[in-house]
Coordinates of C-alpha atoms and ligand atoms in Angstrom, one line a residue:
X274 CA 12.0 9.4 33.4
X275 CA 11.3 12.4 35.2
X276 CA 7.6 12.9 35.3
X277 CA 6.6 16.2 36.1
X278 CA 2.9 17.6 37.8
X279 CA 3.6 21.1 37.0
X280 CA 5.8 23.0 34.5
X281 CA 8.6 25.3 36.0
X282 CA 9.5 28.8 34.1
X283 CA 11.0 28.9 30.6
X284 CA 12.3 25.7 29.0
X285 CA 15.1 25.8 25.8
X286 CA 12.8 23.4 23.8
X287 CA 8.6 22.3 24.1
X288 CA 8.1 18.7 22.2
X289 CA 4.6 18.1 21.7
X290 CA 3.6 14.5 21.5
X291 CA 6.1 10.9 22.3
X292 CA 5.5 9.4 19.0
X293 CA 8.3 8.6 16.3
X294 CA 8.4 12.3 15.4
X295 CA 9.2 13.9 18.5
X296 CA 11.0 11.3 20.2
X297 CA 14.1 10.6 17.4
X298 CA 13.7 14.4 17.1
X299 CA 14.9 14.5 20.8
X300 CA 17.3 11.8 20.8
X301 CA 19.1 13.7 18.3
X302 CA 18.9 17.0 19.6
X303 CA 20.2 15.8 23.2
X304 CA 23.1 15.0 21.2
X305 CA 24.3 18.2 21.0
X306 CA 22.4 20.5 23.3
X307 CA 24.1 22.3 26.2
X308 CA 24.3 19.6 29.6
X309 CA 21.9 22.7 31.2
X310 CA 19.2 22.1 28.6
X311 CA 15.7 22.0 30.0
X312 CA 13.4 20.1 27.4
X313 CA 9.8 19.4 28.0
X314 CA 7.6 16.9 26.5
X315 CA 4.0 17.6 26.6
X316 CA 1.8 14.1 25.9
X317 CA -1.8 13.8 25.8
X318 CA -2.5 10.9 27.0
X319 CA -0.9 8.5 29.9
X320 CA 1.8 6.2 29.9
X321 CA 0.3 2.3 30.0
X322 CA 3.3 -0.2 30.5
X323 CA 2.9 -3.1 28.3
X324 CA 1.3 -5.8 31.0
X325 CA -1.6 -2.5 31.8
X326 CA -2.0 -2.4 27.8
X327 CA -2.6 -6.1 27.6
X328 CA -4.8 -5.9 30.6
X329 CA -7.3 -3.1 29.0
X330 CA -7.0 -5.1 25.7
X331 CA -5.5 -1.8 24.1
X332 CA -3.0 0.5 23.8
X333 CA -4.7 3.4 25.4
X334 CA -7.5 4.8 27.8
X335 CA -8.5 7.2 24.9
X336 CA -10.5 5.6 22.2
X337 CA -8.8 7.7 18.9
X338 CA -12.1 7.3 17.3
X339 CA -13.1 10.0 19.8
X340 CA -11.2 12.6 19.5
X341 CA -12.3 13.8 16.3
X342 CA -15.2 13.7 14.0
X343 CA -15.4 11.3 10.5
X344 CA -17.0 13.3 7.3
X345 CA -17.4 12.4 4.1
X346 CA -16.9 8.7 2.7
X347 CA -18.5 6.1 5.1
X348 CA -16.2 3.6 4.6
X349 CA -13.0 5.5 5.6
X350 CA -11.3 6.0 8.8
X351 CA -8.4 6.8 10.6
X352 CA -6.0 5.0 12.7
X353 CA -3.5 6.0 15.5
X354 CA -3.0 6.1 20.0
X355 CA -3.1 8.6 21.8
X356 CA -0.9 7.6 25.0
X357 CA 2.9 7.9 25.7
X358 CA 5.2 6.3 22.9
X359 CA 2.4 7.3 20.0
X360 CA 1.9 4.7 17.0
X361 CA 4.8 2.8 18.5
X362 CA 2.2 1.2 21.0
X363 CA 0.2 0.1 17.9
X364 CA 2.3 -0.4 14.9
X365 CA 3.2 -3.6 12.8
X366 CA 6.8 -2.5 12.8
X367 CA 7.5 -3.0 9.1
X368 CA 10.2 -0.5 8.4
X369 CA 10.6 0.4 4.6
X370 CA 12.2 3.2 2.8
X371 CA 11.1 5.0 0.5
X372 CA 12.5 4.9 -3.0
X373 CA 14.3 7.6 -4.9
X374 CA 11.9 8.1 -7.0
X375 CA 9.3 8.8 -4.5
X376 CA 10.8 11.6 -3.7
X377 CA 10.3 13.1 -7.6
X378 CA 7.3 12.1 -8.7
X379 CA 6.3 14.9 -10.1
X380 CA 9.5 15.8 -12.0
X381 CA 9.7 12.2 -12.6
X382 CA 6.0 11.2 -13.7
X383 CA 4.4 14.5 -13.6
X384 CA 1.2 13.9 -11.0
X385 CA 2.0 14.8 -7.1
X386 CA 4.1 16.9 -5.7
X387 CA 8.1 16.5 -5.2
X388 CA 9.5 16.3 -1.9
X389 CA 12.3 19.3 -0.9
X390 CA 14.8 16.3 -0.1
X391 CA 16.0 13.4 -2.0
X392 CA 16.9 10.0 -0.9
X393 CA 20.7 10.4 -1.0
X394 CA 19.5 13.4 2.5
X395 CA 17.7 10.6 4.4
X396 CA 20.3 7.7 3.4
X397 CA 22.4 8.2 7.0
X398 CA 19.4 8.6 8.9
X399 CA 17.9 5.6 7.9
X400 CA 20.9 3.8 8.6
X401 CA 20.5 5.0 12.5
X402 CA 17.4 5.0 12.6
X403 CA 17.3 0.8 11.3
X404 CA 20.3 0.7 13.7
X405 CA 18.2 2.1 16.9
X406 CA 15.1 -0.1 15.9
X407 CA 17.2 -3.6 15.3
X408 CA 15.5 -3.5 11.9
X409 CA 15.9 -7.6 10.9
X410 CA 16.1 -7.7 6.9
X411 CA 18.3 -9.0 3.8
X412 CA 22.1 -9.4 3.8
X413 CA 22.6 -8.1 0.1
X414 CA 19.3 -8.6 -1.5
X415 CA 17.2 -5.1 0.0
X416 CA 15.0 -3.6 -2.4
X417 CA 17.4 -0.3 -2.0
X418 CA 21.1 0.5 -2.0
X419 CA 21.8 0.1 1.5
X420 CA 25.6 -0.3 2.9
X421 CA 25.9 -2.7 4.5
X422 CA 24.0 -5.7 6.2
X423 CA 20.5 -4.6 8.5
X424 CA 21.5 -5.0 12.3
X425 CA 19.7 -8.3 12.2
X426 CA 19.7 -11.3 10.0
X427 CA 16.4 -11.6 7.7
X428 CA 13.2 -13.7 8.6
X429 CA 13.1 -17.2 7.3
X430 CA 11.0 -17.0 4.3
X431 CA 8.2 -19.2 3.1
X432 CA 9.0 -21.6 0.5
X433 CA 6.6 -19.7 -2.4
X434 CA 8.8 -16.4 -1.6
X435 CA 12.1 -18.1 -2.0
X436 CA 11.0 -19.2 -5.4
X437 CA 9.3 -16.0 -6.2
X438 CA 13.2 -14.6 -5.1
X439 CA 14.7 -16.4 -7.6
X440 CA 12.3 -16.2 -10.3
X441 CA 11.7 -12.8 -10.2
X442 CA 15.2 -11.5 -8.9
X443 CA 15.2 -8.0 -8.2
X444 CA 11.5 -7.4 -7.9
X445 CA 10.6 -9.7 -4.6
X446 CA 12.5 -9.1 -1.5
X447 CA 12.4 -10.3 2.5
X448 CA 10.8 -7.8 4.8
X449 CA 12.7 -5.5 6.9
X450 CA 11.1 -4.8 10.1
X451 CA 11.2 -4.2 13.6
X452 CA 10.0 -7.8 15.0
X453 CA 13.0 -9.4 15.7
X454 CA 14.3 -12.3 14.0
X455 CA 16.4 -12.9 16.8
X456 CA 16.5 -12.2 20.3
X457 CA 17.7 -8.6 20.9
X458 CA 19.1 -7.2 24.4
X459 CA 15.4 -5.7 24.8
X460 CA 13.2 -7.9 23.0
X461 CA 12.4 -11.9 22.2
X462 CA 12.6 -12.9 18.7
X463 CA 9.1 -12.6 16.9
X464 CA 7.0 -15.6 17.5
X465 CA 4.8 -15.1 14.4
X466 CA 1.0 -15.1 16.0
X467 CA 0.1 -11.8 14.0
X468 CA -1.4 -9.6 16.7
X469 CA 1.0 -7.0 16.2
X470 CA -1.0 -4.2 17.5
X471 CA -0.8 -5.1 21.2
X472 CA 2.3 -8.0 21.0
X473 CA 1.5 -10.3 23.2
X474 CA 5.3 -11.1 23.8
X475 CA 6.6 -7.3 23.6
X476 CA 8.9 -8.5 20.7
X477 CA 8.2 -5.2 18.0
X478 CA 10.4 -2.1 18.5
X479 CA 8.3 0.1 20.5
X480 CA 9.1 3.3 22.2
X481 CA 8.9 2.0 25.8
X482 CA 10.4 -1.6 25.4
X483 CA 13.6 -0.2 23.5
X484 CA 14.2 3.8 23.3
X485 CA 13.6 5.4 26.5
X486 CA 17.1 7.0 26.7
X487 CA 15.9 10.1 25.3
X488 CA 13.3 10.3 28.0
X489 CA 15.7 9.2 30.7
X490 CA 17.8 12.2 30.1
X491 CA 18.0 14.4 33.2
X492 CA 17.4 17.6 30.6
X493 CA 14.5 16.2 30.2
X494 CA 10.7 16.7 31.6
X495 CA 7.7 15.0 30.5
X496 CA 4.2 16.5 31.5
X497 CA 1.7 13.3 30.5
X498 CA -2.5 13.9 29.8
X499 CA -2.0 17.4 28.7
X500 CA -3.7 18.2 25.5
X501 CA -1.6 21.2 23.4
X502 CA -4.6 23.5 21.7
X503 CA -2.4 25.9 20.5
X504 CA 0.8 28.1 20.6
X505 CA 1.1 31.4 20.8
X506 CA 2.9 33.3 18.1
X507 CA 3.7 37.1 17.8
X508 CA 5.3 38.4 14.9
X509 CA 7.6 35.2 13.4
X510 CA 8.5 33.6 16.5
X511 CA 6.2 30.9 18.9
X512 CA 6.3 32.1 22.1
X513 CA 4.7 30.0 24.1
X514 CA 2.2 26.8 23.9
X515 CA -0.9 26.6 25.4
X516 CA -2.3 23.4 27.0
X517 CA -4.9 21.5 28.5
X518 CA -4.7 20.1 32.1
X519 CA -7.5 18.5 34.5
X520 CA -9.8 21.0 32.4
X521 CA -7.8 24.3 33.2
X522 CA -5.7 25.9 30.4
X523 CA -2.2 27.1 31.2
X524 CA 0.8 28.1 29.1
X525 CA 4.7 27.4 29.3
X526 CA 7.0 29.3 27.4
X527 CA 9.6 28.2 25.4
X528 CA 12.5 29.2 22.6
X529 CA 12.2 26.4 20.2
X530 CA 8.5 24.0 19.2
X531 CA 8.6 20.6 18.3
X532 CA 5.1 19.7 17.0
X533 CA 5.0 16.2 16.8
X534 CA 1.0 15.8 17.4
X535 CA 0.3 13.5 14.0
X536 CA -1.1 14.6 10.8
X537 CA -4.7 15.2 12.4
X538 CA -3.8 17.2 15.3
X539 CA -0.3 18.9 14.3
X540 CA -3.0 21.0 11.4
X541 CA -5.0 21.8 14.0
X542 CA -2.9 23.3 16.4
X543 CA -1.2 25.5 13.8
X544 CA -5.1 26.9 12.6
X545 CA -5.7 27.8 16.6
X546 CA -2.5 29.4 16.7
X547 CA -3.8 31.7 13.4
X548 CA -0.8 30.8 11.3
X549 CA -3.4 29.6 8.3
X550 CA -2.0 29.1 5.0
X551 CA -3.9 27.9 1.8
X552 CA -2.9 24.2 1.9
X553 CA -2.9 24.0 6.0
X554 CA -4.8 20.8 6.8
X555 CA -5.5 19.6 3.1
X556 CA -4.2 16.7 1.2
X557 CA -4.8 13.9 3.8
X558 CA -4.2 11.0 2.1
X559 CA -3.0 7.4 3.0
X560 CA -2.5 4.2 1.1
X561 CA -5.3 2.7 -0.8
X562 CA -5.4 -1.1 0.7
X563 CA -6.7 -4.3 -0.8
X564 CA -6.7 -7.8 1.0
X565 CA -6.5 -11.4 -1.1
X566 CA -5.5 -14.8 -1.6
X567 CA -3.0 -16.3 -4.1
X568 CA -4.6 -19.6 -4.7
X569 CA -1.3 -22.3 -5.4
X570 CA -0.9 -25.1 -7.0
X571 CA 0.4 -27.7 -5.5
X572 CA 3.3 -25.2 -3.2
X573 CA 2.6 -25.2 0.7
X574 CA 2.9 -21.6 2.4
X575 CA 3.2 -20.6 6.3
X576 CA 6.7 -21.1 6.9
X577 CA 7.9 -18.0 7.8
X578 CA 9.0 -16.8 11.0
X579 CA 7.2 -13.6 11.2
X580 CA 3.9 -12.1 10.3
X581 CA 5.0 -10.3 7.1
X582 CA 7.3 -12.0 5.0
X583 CA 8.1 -10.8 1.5
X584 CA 7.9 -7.9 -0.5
X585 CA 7.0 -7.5 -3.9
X586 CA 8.2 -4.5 -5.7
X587 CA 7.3 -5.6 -9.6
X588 CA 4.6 -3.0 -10.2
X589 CA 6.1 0.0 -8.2
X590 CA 7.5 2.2 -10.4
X591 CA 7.8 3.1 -13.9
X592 CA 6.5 5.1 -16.4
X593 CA 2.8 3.6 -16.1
X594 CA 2.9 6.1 -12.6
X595 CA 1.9 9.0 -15.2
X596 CA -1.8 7.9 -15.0
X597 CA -1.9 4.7 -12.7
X598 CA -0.8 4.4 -9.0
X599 CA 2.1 2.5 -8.1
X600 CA 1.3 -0.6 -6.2
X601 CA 3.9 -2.7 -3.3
X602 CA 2.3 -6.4 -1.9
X603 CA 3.0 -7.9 1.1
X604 CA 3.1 -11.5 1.7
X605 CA 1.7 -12.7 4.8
X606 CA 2.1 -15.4 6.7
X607 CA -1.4 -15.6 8.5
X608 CA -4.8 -15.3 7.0
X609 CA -7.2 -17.5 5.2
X610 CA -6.9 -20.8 4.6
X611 CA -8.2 -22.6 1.5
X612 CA -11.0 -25.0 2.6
X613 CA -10.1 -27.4 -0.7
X614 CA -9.4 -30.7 0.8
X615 CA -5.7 -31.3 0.6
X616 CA -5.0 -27.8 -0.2
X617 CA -5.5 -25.8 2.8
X618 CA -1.9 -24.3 3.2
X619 CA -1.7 -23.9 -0.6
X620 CA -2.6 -20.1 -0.4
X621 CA -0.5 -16.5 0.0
X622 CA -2.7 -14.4 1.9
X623 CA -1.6 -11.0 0.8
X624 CA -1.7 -6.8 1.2
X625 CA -1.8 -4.9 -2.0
X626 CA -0.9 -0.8 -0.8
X627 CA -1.5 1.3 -3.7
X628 CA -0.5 4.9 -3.9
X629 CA -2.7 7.6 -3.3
X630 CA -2.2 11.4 -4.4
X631 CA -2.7 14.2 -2.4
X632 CA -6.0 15.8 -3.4
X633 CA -6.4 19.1 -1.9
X634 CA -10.4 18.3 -0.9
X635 CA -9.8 15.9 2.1
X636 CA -8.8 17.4 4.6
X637 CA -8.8 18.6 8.2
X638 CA -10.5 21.3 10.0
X639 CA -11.1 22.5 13.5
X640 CA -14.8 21.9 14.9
X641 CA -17.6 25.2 15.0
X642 CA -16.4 26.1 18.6
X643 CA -13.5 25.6 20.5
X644 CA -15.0 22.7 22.0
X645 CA -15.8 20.7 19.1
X646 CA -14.0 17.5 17.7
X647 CA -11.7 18.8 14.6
X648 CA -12.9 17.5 11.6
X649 CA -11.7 14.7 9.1
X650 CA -12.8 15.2 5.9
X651 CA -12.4 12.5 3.2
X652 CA -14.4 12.9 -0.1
X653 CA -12.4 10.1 -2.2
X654 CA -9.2 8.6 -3.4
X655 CA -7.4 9.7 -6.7
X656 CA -8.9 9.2 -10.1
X657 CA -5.1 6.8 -10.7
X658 CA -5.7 4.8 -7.4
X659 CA -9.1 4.0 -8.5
X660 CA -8.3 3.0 -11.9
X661 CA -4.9 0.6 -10.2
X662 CA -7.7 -0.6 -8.3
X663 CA -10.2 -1.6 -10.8
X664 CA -7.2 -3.5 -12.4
X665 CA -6.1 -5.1 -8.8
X666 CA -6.4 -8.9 -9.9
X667 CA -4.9 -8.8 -13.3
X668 CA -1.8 -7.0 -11.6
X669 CA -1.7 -9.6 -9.2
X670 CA -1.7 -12.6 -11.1
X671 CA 0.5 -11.0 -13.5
X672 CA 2.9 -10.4 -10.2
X673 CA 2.6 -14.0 -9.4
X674 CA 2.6 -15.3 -12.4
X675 CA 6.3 -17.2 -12.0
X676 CA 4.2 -19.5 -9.9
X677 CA 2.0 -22.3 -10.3
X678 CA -1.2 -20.7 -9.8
X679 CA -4.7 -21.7 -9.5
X680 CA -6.4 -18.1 -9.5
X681 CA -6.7 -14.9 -7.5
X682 CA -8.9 -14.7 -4.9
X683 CA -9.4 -10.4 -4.7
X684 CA -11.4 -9.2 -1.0
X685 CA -14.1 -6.8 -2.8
X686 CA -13.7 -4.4 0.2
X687 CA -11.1 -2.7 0.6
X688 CA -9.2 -2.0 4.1
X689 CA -10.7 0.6 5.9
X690 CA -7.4 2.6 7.0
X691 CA -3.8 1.6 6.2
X692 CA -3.3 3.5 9.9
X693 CA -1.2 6.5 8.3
X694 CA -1.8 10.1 8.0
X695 CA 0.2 12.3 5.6
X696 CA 0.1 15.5 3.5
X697 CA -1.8 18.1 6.0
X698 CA 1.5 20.2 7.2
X699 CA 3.1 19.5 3.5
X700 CA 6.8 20.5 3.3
X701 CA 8.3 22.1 0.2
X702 CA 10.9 24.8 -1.3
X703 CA 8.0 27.6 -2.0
X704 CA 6.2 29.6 1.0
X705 CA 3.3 29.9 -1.1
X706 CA 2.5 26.2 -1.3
X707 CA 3.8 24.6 1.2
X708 CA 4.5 25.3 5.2
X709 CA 7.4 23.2 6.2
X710 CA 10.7 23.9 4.5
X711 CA 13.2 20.6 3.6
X712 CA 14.2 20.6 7.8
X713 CA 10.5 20.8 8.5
X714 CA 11.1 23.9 10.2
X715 CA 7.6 26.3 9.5
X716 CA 8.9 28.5 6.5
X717 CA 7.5 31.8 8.9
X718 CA 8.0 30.9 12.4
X719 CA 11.4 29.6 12.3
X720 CA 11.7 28.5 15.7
X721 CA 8.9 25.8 14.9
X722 CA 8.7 22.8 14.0
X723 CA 6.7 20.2 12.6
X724 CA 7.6 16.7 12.6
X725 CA 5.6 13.4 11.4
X726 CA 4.0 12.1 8.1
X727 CA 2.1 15.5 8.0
X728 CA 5.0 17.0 6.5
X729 CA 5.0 14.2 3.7
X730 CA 4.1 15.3 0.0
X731 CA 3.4 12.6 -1.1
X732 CA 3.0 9.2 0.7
X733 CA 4.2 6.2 -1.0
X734 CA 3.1 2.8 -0.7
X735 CA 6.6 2.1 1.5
X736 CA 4.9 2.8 4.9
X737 CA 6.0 5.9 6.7
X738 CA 7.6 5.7 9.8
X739 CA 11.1 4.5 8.9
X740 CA 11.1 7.9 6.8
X741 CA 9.8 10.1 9.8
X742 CA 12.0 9.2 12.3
X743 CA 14.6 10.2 9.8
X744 CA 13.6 13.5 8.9
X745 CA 13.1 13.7 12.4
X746 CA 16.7 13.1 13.0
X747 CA 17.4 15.5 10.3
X748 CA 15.1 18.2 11.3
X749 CA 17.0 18.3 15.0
X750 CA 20.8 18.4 13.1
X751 CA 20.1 21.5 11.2
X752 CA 18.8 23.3 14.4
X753 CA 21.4 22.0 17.1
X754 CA 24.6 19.7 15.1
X755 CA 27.5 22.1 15.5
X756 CA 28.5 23.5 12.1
Ligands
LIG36 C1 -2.5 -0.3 13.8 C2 -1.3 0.5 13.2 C3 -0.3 -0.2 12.5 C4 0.8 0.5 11.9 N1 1.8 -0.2 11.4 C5 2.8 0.5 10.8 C6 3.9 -0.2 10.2 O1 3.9 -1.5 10.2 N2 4.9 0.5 9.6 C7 4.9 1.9 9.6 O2 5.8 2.4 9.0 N3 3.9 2.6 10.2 C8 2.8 1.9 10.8 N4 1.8 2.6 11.4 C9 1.9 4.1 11.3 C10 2.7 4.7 12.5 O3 2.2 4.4 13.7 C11 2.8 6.2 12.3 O4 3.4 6.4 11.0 C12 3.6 6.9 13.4 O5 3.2 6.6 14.6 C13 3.5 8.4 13.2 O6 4.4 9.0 14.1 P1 4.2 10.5 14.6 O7 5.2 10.7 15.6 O8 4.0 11.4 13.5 O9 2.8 10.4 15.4 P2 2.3 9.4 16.5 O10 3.1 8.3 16.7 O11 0.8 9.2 16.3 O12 2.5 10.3 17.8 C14 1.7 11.5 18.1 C15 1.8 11.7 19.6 O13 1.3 13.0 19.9 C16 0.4 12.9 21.0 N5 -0.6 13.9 20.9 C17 -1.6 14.1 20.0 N6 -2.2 15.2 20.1 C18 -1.6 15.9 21.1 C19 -1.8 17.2 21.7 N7 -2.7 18.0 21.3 N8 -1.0 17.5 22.7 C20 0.0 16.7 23.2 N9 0.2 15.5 22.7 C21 -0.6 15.1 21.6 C22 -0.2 11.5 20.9 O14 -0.7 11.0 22.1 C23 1.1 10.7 20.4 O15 1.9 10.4 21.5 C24 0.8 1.9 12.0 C25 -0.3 2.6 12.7 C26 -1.3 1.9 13.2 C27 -2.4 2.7 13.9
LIG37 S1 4.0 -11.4 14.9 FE1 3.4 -11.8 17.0 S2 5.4 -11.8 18.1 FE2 5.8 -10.9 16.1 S3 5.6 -8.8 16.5 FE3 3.6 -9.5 15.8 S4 2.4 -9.9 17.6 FE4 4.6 -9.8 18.2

């Protein structure tokens, strides 16, 4: 990787950020850009191996939590890193898709917003993407029309998930993720001890352990602990972005912007650069999440062979999405253990994501001076997520209900971040309401771009980054795939 200390003249294209976003947007633009390409990468923070990660005890020598300021809701925060490779450092690695009809809701079920794409546009691009991650999951039994088997065998399943399988066929499904159920040429299999966040073994698809071609391209430059503030734009065209360096501010100019910051930043950058627009930074929203136990009777749990196991899909969609929230659990395979003699492994710890909506009042917004934090401001979840909420055990043991159950043990806090940001840059057909077309290209300053869960108008309970790297992949076709 060709680490630069000072940026050199003009380059063809300026990626901000190494996360998911930026870096399959680059892979698949290097597909097809001229062997004379100069591409920089601008990063934030530094690049920490994997042995300096688990010295610190973190992914990063910048603490997220300081790099902007909480408002609102107490309870609520935000979760990402800010160092080379993005959320890849951090992330659990489970890789779902969306489902069709997240992509409709409002034409579907009338609340949200619909996305400019359907499934059928991202169906290829997951496929690569799954492919590029080794994505372990079900031969024939995925919870979506996929063709063909994922790259990597499925996890071995608990025994209450097998029988939830077949007693509830087409609702329950293994997990597809990126911790390997096998060794891969880059990784060992997943061993299972649930500290996914910093992987002690280096077994989750990250960035830096698996897809550093991109970066060892010699078109490309990367220029690490510079912060991008803002670009600068005259008439409908980005001209040139403006950084952060060892305190002093500097510019390099460029003829196509990749803004690949994350759904805080991404916002931000675009209100310094004066290109404001009435839903700019609004609509943060992420998944609400509850944590429980399945209390079983007479069934032992805990032998899986990865953290996550099964996915439940019974109360995801319908209908009842008009004026409730959809709702996906996860089994896991680590958690509490029932302190009833004999019956200590006779539990499901579980995750129950339910949808949020995109409400217009939280939202982000950059601090009274240049010098101040931007703001996150989070004034509640939708009125359907609270009422699917309020209902969370009867759904559950209605869910679980094939089994033989002794009762439903609900956490009466929920999670304080599901760790994903979408909605701020949203992405639709109509200037007026949206700022991202269906390429995520800015609907004014077409030779910009912005990538990431931002873009999302709505975020389903499926988590998020399986779907960004895809309309990352998509976003770089439309501006460099030959017609
Ligand atoms: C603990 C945790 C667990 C997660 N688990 C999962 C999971 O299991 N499945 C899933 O789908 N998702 C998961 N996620 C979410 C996932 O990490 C994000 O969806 C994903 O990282 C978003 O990709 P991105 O490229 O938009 O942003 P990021 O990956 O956040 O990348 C943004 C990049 O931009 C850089 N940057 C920021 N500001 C600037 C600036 N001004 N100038 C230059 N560079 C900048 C950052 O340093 C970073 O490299 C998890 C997240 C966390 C925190
Ligand atoms: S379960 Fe353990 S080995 Fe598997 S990815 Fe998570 S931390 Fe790594």
């Amino acid at each position: 990787m060709k680490i630069i200390e000072k940026v050199d003249g003009s380059y063809d294209a300026v990626i901000v950020g190494s996360g998911f976003g930026s870096t399959f947007f680059l892979h698949q633009f290097l597909k097809y850009a001229p062997a004379d390409a100069r591409i920089l990468v601008i990063e934030r923070g530094r690049k920490h191996s994997h042995a300096e990660q688990l010295d610190m005890g973190t992914q990063s020598s910048i603490d997220q939590a300081t790099t902007y300021d909480r408002i609102g809701d107490p309870g609520k925060t935000w979760n990402f890193t800010v160092a080379f490779g993005g959320g890849s450092n951090c992330w659990w690695a489970n890789s779902y898709r969306q489902h069709p009809s997240d992509f409709t809701l409002k034409s579907t079920y009338g609340v949200g917003r619909d996305w400019p794409v359907r499934y059928e546009d991202l169906e290829a691009y997951y496929i690569e993407v799954e492919d590029l991650m080794q994505i372990s999951g079900p031969v024939e039994d995925a919870p979506w029309l996929r063709k063909g088997p994922y790259p990597l065998p499925p996890h071995q399943l608990p025994l209450p998930d097998r029988m939830m399988m077949e007693r509830q066929p087409g609702f329950h499904f293994p997990v597809s993720t990126a911790r390997p159920s096998i060794d891969t040429a880059t990784r060992p299999k997943c061993c299972t001890n649930g500290v996914c966040h910093l992987c002690p073994i280096d077994s989750k698809f990250t960035i830096q352990n698996s897809f550093m071609t991109p970066y060892e391209d010699p078109r490309v430059e990367v220029l690490l602990e510079a912060e991008v503030r803002s670009l600068d734009v005259t008439g409908r065209t980005a001209q040139k972005a403006v950084f952060r360096r060892g305190g002093a501010s500097q510019t390099v100019a460029g003829d196509l912007f990749v803004l690949g910051a994350n759904g805080v930043f991404n916002p931000i950058i675009l209100m310094r650069s004066g290109l404001d627009h009435p839903q700019l930074g609004r609509n943060l929203h992420e998944q609400y999440a509850l944590f429980g136990e399945v209390h079983l009777d007479g069934i032992d749990h805990f032998q899986g062979s990865t953290v996550v196991n099964g996915l439940n899909y019974s109360h995801y969609d319908g209908p009842f999405r008009k004026d409730e929230a959809s709702v996906l659990i996860e089994t896991w395979n680590l958690g509490r253990l029932r302190s009833d003699h004999g019956k200590w492994r006779q539990v499901i710890p579980f995750l129950m994501k339910i949808e949020d909506l995109p409400q217009e009042k939280n939202r982000v917004e950059p601090g009274e001076s240049d010098e101040s934090l931007p703001k996150v401001i989070f004034e509640g979840y939708s009125e359907n997520t609270l009422k699917t909420a309020a209902c969370a055990q009867e759904i559950v043991e209605k869910i679980f209900s094939p089994l033989p159950v002794e009762g439903v043990v609900m956490r009466s806090v929920p999670g304080r971040t599901s760790s994903h940001l979408h909605g701020t840059t949203v992405m639709g057909t109509n200037p007026k309401d949206s700022l991202i077309d269906a390429d995520q290209i800015h609907h004014t300053v077409r030779n910009l771009v912005v990538v990431g869960g931002g873009g999302f108008p709505t975020g389903s309970q499926s988590n998020p980054t399986l779907t960004i790297s895809a309309m990352a992949m998509k976003a770089a076709d439309k501006l460099s795939k030959p017609a």
